[in-house]
Coordinates of C-alpha atoms in Angstrom, one line a residue:
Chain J
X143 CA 0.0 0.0 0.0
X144 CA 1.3 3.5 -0.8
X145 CA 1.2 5.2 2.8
X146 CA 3.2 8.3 1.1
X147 CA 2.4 9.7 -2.9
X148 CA 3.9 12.8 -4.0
X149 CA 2.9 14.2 -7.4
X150 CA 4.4 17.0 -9.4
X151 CA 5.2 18.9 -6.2
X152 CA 6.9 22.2 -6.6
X153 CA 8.3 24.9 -4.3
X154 CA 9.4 28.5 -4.7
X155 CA 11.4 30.4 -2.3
X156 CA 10.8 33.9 -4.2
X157 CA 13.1 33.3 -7.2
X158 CA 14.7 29.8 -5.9
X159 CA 12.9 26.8 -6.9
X160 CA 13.6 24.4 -4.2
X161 CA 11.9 21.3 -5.5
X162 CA 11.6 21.1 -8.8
X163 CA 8.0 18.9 -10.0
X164 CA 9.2 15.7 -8.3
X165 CA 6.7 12.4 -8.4
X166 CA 7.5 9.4 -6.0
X167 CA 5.5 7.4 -3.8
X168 CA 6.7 5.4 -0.1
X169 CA 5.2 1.6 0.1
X170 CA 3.9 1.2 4.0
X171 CA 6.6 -0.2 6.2
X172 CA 9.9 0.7 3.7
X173 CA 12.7 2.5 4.5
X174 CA 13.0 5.3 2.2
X175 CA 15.8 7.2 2.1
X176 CA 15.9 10.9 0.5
X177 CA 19.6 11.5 -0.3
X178 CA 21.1 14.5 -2.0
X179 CA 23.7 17.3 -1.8
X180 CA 23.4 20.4 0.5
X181 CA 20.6 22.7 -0.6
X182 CA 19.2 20.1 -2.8
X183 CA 15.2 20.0 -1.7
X184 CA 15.8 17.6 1.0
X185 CA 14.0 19.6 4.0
X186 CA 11.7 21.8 1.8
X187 CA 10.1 17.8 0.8
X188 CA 10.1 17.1 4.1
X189 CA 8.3 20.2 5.8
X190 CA 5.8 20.1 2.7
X191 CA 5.4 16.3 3.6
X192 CA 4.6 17.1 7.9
X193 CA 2.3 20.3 6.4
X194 CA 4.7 23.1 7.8
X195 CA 5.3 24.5 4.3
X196 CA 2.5 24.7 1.3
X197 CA 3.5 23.7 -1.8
X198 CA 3.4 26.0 -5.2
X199 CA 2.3 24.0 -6.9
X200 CA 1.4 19.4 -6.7
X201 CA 0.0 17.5 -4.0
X202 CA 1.2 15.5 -1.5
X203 CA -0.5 12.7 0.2
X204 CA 0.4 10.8 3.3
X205 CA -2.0 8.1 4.9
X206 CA -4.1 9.2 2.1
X207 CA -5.0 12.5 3.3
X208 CA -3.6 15.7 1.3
X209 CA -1.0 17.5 3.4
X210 CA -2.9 20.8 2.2
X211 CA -6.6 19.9 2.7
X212 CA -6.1 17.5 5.7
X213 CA -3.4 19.1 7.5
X214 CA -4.6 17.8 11.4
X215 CA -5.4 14.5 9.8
X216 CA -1.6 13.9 8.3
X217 CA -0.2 15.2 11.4
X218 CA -1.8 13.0 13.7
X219 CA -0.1 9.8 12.2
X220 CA 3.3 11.2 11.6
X221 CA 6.1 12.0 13.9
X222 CA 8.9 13.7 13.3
X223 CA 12.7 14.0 14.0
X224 CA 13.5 17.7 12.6
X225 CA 17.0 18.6 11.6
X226 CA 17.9 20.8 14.4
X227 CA 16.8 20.1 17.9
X228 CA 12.9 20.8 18.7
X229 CA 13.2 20.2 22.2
X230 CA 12.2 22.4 25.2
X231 CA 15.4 22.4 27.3
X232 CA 13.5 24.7 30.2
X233 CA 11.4 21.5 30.8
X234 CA 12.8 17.9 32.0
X235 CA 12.6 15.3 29.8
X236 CA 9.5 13.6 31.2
X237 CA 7.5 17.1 30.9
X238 CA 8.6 17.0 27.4
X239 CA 7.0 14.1 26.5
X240 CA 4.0 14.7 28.6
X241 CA 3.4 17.7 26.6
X242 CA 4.0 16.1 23.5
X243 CA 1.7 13.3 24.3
X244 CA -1.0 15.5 25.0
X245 CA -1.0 17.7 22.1
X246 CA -1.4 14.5 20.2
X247 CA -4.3 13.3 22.2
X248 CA -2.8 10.6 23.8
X249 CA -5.1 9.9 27.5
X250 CA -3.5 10.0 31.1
X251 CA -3.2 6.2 31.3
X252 CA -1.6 5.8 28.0
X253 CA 0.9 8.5 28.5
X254 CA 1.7 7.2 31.6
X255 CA 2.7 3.8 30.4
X256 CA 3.9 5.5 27.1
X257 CA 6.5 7.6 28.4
X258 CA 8.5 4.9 30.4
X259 CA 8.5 3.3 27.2
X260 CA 10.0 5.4 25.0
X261 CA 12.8 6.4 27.3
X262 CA 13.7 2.7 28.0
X263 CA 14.0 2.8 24.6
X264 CA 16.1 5.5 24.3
X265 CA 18.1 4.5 27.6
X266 CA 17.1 7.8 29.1
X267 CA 14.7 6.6 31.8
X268 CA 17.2 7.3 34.5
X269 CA 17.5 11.1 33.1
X270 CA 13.6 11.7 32.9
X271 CA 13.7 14.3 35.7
X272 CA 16.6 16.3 34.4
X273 CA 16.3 19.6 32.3
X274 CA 16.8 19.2 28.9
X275 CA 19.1 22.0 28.9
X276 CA 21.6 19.4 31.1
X277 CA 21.8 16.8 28.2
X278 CA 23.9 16.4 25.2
X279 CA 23.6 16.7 21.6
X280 CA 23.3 12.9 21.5
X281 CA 20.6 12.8 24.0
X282 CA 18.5 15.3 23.3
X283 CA 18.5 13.6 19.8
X284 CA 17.7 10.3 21.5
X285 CA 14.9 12.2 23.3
X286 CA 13.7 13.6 20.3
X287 CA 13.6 9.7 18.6
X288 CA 11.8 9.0 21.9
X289 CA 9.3 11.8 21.0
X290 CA 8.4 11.1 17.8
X291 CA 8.0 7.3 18.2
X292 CA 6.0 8.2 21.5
X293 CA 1.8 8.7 19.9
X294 CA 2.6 5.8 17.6
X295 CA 2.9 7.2 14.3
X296 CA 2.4 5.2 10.7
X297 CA 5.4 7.4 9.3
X298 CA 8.0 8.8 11.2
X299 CA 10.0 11.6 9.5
X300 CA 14.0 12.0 10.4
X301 CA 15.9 14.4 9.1
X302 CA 19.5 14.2 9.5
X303 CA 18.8 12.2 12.0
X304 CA 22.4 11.2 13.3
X305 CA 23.9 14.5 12.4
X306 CA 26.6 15.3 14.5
X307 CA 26.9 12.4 16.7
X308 CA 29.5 10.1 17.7
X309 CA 29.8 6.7 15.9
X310 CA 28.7 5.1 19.1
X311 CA 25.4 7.2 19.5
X312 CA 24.8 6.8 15.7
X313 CA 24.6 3.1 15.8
X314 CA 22.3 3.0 19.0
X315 CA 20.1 5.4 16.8
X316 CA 20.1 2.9 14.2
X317 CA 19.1 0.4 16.6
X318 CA 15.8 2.0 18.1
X319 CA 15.1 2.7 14.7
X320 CA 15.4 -1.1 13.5
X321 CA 13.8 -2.1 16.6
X322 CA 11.1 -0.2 16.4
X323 CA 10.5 -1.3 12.3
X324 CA 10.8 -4.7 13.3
X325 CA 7.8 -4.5 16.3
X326 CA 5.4 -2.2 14.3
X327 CA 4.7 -1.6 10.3
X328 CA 6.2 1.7 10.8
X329 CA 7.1 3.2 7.8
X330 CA 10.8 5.5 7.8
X331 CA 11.2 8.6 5.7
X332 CA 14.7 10.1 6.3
X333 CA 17.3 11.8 4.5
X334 CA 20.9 11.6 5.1
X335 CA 24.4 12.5 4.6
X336 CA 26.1 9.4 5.7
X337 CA 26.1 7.3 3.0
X338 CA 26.6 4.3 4.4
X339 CA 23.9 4.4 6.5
X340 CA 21.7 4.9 3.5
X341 CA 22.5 1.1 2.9
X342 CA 19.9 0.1 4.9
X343 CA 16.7 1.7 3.1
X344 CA 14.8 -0.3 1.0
X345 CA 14.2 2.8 -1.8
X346 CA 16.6 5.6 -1.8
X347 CA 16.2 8.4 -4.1
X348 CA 19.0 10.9 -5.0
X349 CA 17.6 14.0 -5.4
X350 CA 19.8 17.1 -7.0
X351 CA 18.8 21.1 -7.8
X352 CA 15.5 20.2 -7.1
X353 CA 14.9 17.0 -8.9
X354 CA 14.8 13.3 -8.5
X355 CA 18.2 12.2 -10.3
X356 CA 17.2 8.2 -9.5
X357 CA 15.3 6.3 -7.1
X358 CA 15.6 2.4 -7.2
X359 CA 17.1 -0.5 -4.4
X360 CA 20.4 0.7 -3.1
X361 CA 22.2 -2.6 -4.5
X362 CA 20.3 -1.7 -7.9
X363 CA 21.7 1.5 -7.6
X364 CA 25.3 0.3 -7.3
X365 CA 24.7 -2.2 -10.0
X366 CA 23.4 0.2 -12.2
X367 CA 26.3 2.5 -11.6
X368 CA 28.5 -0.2 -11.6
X369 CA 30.2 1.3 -8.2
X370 CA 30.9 -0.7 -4.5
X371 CA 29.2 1.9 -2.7
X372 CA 26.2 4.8 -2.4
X373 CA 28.8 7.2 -2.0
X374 CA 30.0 6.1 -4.9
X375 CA 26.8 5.9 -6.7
X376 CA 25.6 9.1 -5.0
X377 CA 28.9 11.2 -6.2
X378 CA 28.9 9.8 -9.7
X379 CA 24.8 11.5 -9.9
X380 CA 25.8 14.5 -8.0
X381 CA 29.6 15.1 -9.4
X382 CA 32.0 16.6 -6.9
X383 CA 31.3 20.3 -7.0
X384 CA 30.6 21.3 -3.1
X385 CA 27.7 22.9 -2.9
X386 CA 26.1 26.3 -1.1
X387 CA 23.2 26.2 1.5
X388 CA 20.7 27.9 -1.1
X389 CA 17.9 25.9 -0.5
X390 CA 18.5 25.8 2.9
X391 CA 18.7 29.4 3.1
X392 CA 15.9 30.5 1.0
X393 CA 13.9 28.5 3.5
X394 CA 15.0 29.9 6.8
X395 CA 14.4 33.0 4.9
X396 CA 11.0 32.3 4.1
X397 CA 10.4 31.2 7.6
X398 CA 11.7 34.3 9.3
X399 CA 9.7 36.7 6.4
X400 CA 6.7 34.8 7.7
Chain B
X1410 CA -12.5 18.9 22.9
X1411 CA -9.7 18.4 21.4
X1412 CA -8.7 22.5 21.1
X1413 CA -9.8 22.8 24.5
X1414 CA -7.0 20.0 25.9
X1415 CA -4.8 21.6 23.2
X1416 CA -4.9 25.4 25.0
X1417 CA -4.6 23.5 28.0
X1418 CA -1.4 21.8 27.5
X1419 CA -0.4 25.1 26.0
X1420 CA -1.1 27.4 29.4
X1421 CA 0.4 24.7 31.2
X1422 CA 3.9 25.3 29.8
X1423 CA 4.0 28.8 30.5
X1424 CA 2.9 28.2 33.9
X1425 CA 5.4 25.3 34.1
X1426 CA 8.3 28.1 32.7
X1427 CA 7.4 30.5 35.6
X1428 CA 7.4 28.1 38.2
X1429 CA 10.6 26.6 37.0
X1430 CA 12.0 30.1 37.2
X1431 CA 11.5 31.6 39.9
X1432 CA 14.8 34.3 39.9
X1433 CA 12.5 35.9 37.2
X1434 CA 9.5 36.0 39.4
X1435 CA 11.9 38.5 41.4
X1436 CA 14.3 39.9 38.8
X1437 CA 11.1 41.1 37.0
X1438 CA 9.8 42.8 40.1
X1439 CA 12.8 45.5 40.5
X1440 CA 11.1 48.0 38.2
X1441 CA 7.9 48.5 39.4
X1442 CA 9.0 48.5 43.1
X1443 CA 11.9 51.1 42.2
X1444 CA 9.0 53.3 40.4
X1445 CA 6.7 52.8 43.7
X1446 CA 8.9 53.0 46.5
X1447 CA 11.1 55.7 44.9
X1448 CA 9.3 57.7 42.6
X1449 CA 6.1 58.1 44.6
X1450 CA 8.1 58.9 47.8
X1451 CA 9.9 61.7 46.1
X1452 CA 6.9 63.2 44.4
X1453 CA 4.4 63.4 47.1
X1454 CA 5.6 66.5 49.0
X1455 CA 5.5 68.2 45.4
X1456 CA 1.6 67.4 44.9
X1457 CA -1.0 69.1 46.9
X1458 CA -4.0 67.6 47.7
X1459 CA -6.0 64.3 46.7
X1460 CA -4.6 61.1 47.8
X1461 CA -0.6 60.8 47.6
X1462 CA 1.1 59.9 44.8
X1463 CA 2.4 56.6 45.6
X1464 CA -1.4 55.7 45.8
X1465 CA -2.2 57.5 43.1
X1466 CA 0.5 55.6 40.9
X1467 CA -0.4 52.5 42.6
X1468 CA -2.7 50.9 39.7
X1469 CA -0.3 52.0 37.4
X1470 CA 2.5 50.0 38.5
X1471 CA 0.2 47.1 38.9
X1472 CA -0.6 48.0 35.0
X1473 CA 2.7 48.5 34.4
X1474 CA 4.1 44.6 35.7
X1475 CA 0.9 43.3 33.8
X1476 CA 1.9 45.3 30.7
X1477 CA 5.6 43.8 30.8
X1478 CA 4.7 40.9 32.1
X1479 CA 2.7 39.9 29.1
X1480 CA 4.7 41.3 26.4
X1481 CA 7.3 39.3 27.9
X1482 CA 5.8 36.2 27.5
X1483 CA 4.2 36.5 24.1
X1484 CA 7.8 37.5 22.8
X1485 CA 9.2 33.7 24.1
X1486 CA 7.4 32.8 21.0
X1487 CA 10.4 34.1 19.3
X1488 CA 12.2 32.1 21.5
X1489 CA 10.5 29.3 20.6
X1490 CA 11.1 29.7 16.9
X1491 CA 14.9 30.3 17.1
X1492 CA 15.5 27.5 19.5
X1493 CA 13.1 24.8 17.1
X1494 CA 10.5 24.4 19.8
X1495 CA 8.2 26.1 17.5
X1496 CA 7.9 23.4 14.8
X1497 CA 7.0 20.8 17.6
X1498 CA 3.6 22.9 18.3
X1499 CA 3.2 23.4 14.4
X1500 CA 3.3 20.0 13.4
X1501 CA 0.7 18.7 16.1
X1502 CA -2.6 18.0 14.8
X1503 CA -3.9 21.1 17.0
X1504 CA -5.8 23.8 15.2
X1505 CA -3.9 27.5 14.8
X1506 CA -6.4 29.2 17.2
X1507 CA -5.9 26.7 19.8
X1508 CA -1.8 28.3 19.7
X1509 CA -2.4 31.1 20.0
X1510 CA -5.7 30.9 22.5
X1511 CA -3.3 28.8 24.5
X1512 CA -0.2 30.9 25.0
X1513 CA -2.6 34.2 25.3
X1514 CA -4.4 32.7 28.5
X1515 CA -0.5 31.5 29.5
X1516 CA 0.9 34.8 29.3
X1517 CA -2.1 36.2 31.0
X1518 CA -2.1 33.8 34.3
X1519 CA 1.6 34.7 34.6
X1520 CA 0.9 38.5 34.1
X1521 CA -1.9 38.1 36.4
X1522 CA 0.2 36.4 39.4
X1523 CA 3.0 39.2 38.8
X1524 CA 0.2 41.8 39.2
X1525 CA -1.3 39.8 42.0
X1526 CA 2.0 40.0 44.2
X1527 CA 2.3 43.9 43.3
X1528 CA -1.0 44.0 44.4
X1529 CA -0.4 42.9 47.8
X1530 CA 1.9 45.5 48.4
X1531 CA -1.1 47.9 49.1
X1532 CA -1.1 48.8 52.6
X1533 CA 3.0 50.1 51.9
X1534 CA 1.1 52.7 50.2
X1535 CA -1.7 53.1 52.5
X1536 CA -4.4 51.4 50.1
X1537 CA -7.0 49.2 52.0
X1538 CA -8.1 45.9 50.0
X1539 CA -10.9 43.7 50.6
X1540 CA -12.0 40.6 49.1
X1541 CA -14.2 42.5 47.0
X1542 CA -11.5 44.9 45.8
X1543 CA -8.3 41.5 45.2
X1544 CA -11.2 39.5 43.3
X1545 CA -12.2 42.5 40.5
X1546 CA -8.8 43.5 40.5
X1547 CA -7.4 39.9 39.6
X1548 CA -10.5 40.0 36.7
X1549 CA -9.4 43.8 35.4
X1550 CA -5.5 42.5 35.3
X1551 CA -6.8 39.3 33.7
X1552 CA -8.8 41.5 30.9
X1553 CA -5.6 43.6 30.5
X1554 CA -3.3 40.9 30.6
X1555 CA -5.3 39.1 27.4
X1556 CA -4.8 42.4 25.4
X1557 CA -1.2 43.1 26.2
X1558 CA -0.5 39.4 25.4
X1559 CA -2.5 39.2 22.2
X1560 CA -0.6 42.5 21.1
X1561 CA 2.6 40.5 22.2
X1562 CA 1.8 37.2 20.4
X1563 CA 0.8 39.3 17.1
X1564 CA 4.8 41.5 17.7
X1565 CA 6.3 37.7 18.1
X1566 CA 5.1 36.2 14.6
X1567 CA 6.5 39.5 12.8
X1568 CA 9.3 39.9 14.7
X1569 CA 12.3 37.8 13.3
X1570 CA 14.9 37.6 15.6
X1571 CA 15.4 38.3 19.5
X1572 CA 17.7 41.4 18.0
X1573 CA 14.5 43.3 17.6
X1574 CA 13.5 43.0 21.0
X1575 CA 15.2 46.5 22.0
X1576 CA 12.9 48.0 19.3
X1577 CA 9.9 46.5 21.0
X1578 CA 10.9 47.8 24.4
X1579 CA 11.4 51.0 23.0
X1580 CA 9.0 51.7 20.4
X1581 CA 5.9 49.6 21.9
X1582 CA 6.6 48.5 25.7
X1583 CA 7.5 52.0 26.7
X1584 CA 4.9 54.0 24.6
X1585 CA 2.4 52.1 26.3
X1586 CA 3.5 52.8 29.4
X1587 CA 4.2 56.1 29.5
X1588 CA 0.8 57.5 27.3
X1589 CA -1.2 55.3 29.4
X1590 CA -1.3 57.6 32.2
X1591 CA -0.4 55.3 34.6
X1592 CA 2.0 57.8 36.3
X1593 CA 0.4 60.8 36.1
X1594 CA -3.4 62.4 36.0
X1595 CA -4.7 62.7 32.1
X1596 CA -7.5 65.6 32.6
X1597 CA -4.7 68.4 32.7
X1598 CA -2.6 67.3 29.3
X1599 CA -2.0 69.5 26.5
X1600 CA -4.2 68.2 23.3
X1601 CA -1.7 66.3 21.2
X1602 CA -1.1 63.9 24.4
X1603 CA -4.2 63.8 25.3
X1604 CA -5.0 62.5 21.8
X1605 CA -1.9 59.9 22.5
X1606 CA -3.2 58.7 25.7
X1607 CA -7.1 58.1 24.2
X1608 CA -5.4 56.0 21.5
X1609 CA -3.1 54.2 24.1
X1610 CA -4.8 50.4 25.0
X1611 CA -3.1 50.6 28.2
X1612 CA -4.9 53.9 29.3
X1613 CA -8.6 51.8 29.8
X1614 CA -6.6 49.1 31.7
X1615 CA -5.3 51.8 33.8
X1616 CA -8.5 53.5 34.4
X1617 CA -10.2 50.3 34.8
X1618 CA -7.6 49.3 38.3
X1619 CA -7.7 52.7 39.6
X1620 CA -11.1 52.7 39.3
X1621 CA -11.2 49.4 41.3
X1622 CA -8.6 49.9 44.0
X1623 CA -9.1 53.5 44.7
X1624 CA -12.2 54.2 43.3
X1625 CA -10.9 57.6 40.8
X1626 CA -12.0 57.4 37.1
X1627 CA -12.5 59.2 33.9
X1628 CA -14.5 56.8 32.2
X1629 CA -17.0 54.3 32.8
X1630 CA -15.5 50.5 33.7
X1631 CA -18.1 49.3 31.1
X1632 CA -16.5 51.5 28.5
X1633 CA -13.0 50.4 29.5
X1634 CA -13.9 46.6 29.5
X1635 CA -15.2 47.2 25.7
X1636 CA -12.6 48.9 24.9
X1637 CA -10.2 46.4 26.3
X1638 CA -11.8 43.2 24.8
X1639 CA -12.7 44.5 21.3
X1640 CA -9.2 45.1 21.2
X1641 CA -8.2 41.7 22.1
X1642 CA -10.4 40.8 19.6
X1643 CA -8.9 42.2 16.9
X1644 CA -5.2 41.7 18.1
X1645 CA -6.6 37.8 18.3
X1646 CA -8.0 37.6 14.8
X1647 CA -5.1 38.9 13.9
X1648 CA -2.5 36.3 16.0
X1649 CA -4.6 33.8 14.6
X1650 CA -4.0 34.8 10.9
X1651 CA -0.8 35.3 11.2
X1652 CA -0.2 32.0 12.2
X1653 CA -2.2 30.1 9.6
X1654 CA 0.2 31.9 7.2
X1655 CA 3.4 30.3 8.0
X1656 CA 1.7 26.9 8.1

């Protein structure tokens, strides 16, 4: 079943055109993995996907429900790992949760039992009753995994999601993550740098200035490319030119005009 | 329901924040004391007649922590945005009123506790309360509080970065203040100030707690209270579409 189905979408920062009429669609439970350069379209798909940015022009549907019409609806079965941390570090960890619990609907009971969950998870049960503000980059990230996973969503967004970390942190993160695929049907939509980690998706698709380069298997990919690895695959597509933060930018832009 | 639990969780936040904080409960408290305690003292022998000036000033200062109070917390919105915390209230299937309804009635209870404790300080100035007098004062702070704060929240969506916060002081905090006549009696003022202080928000709120806690007025509490809520109407409406823009 197609749980995400994105068609002709397009977005305009002003002059910039951040996505560029890209069409691909996520089966329910797959790993999809939304590669490309710096300032390549990555986050702009991604807020247009959780309903914090409207797109010029397309659609996008996830579970089914346009991200334009349906907003509430799409939001209640996603969670999301943003890029940079979403946290509030004047609260503990448990009152982060809490709150995120209850803006999702989540009752008393199922909170309660919900939160010890998540940390456990997370290996953060012992720090629920710290500030936020007292953790590290690795475990506010952890937190935030804990977050998102924590109202049970169909699709769980992560963006960047191990940007940053240690080695060590980045392969417990890769842990919950295949954990938590393995116990539920949950269905992963991230985008990454780390090539190697991109090995475990089931689709990836490069994406580049705005378009969708390829999108196949990775071990299609490297067949196809006749290289050993993604990076390889990934820097034959997107050639070695480093590249400027203008997507990036236009949005933070556009998010400060507004 | 669901928008009710949603404003809820919202309010609960704030109150969380002020509780966790309580240096700021103090720290924020300096101000208005200083202009009480220092600037009514010295004044009084210079007035003649009517009640002193520290009582006289009284409301205003209570206006006056309400006022900043509020402001305060609608700009942590800002806050919110630069530090990411934003996007986690964005992306929750919660509807855009319910935000901003939410951290409104927030910033209000915290204005109206900040107003509450300066409103204790009444017999320093030789003002007698009663139950009566604490329980429609709490409600005229509360009213105030939801207009500053609306004000506030619609100043946070515009306002890009914290750097602008020094403008706000300067250009909308202080204005406020100082038109509002909380310091000083309005019926003498030249016409140009006068004209200032009847556009002023603040100068109903005013007028509405003196009227309260020591009973002088220049216009009707009923006229004050409309023209309080109709503009926390409008600031609201605004808020509100404001925020279904940079969905």
């Amino acid at each position: 079943m197609e749980i995400i189905k994105v068609e002709n979408l397009s977005r305009r920062f002003n002059k910039f055109l951040a996505v560029d009429s890209i069409s691909f669609s996520v089966q329910e439970g797959e790993i999809f993995g939304f590669l490309g350069p710096n300032g390549a379209g990555k986050t702009t798909t991604i807020n247009i996907l959780c309903t914090l940015l409207k797109p010029t022009s397309g659609n996008a549907y996830v579970s089914c429900c346009d991200t334009t019409k349906e907003p509430n609806k799409v939001r209640s079965q996603i969670g999301i790992v943003f890029q940079d941390p979403s946290l509030d570090d004047r609260l503990t960890a448990e009152d982060n949760l809490r709150f995120h619990g209850r803006l999702y609907h989540l009752g008393s009971e199922e909170i309660n039992k919900r939160i010890p969950e998540v940390l456990n998870l997370v290996e953060l049960y012992d720090r629920k009753n710290d500030f936020v503000r007292k953790f590290s980059g690795g475990m506010k990230r952890r937190l935030e995994i804990a977050r998102g996973l924590m109202h049970r969503p169909k699709i769980l967004f992560l963006d960047e999601p191990t940007l940053g970390l240690d080695p060590q942190t980045r392969a417990h993160i890769w842990d919950y993550i295949l954990k938590m695929r393995k116990e539920t049907n949950l269905t992963i939509f991230m985008t990454t740098h780390y090539m190697q980690e991109a090995d475990v998706c089931d689709k990836a698709a490069i994406i580049d200035h705005g378009k969708i380069a390829d999108l196949d298997t990775p071990l299609n990919l490297k067949s196809k490319y006749n290289e050993q690895t993604l990076e390889g695959v990934f820097l034959k597509i997107t050639g070695r030119e480093i590249r400027s933060q203008a997507g990036e930018s236009a949005w933070s832009q556009w998010m400060r005009r507004t | 329901m669901s928008d009710i639990l949603a404003i809820y969780v919202l309010w609960l936040r704030d109150i969380k924040h002020y509780w966790y904080d309580k240096i700021r409960i103090f720290a924020s408290l300096g101000q208005p004391l200083l202009i009480l305690f220092v600037l009514g003292t010295a004044l009084t022998p210079t007035l003649q007649g009517g009640v002193s000036f520290s009582k006289y000033i009284f409301p205003g200062v209570i206006s006056m922590t309400v006022l900043f109070t509020s402001i305060f917390s609608a700009i942590s919105i800002v806050w919110d945005r630069e530090f990411g915390f934003l996007k986690e209230v964005l992306v929750a299937p919660i509807s855009r009123w319910s935000i901003v309804a939410g951290k409104a009635l927030g910033g209000s209870t915290v204005a109206v506790m900040q107003g509450a404790i300066m409103l204790f300080m009444a017999p320093l100035v030789g003002v007698e309360l009663n139950l009566l007098i604490i329980v429609k004062s709490i409600l005229a702070m509360f009213i105030i509080a939801l207009a500053m704060n609306s004000l506030g929240i619609v100043i946070a969506a515009r306002m890009k970065e914290m750097e602008g916060f020094q403008m706000v002081v300067n250009f909308i905090i202080m204005p406020l203040f100082f038109l509002s006549g909380a310091l000083f009696p309005t019926d003498k003022l030249p016409q140009w100030l006068l004209l200032l202080n009847r556009f002023d928000p603040l100068t109903y709120g005013v007028d509405l707690l003196r009227k309260t806690i020591i009973g002088i007025s220049n216009f009707h509490s009923i006229i004050n209270i409309g023209v309080l809520l109709v503009f926390t109407l409008i600031m609201f409406s605004i808020a509100v579409f404001e925020f279904n823009i940079s969905e």
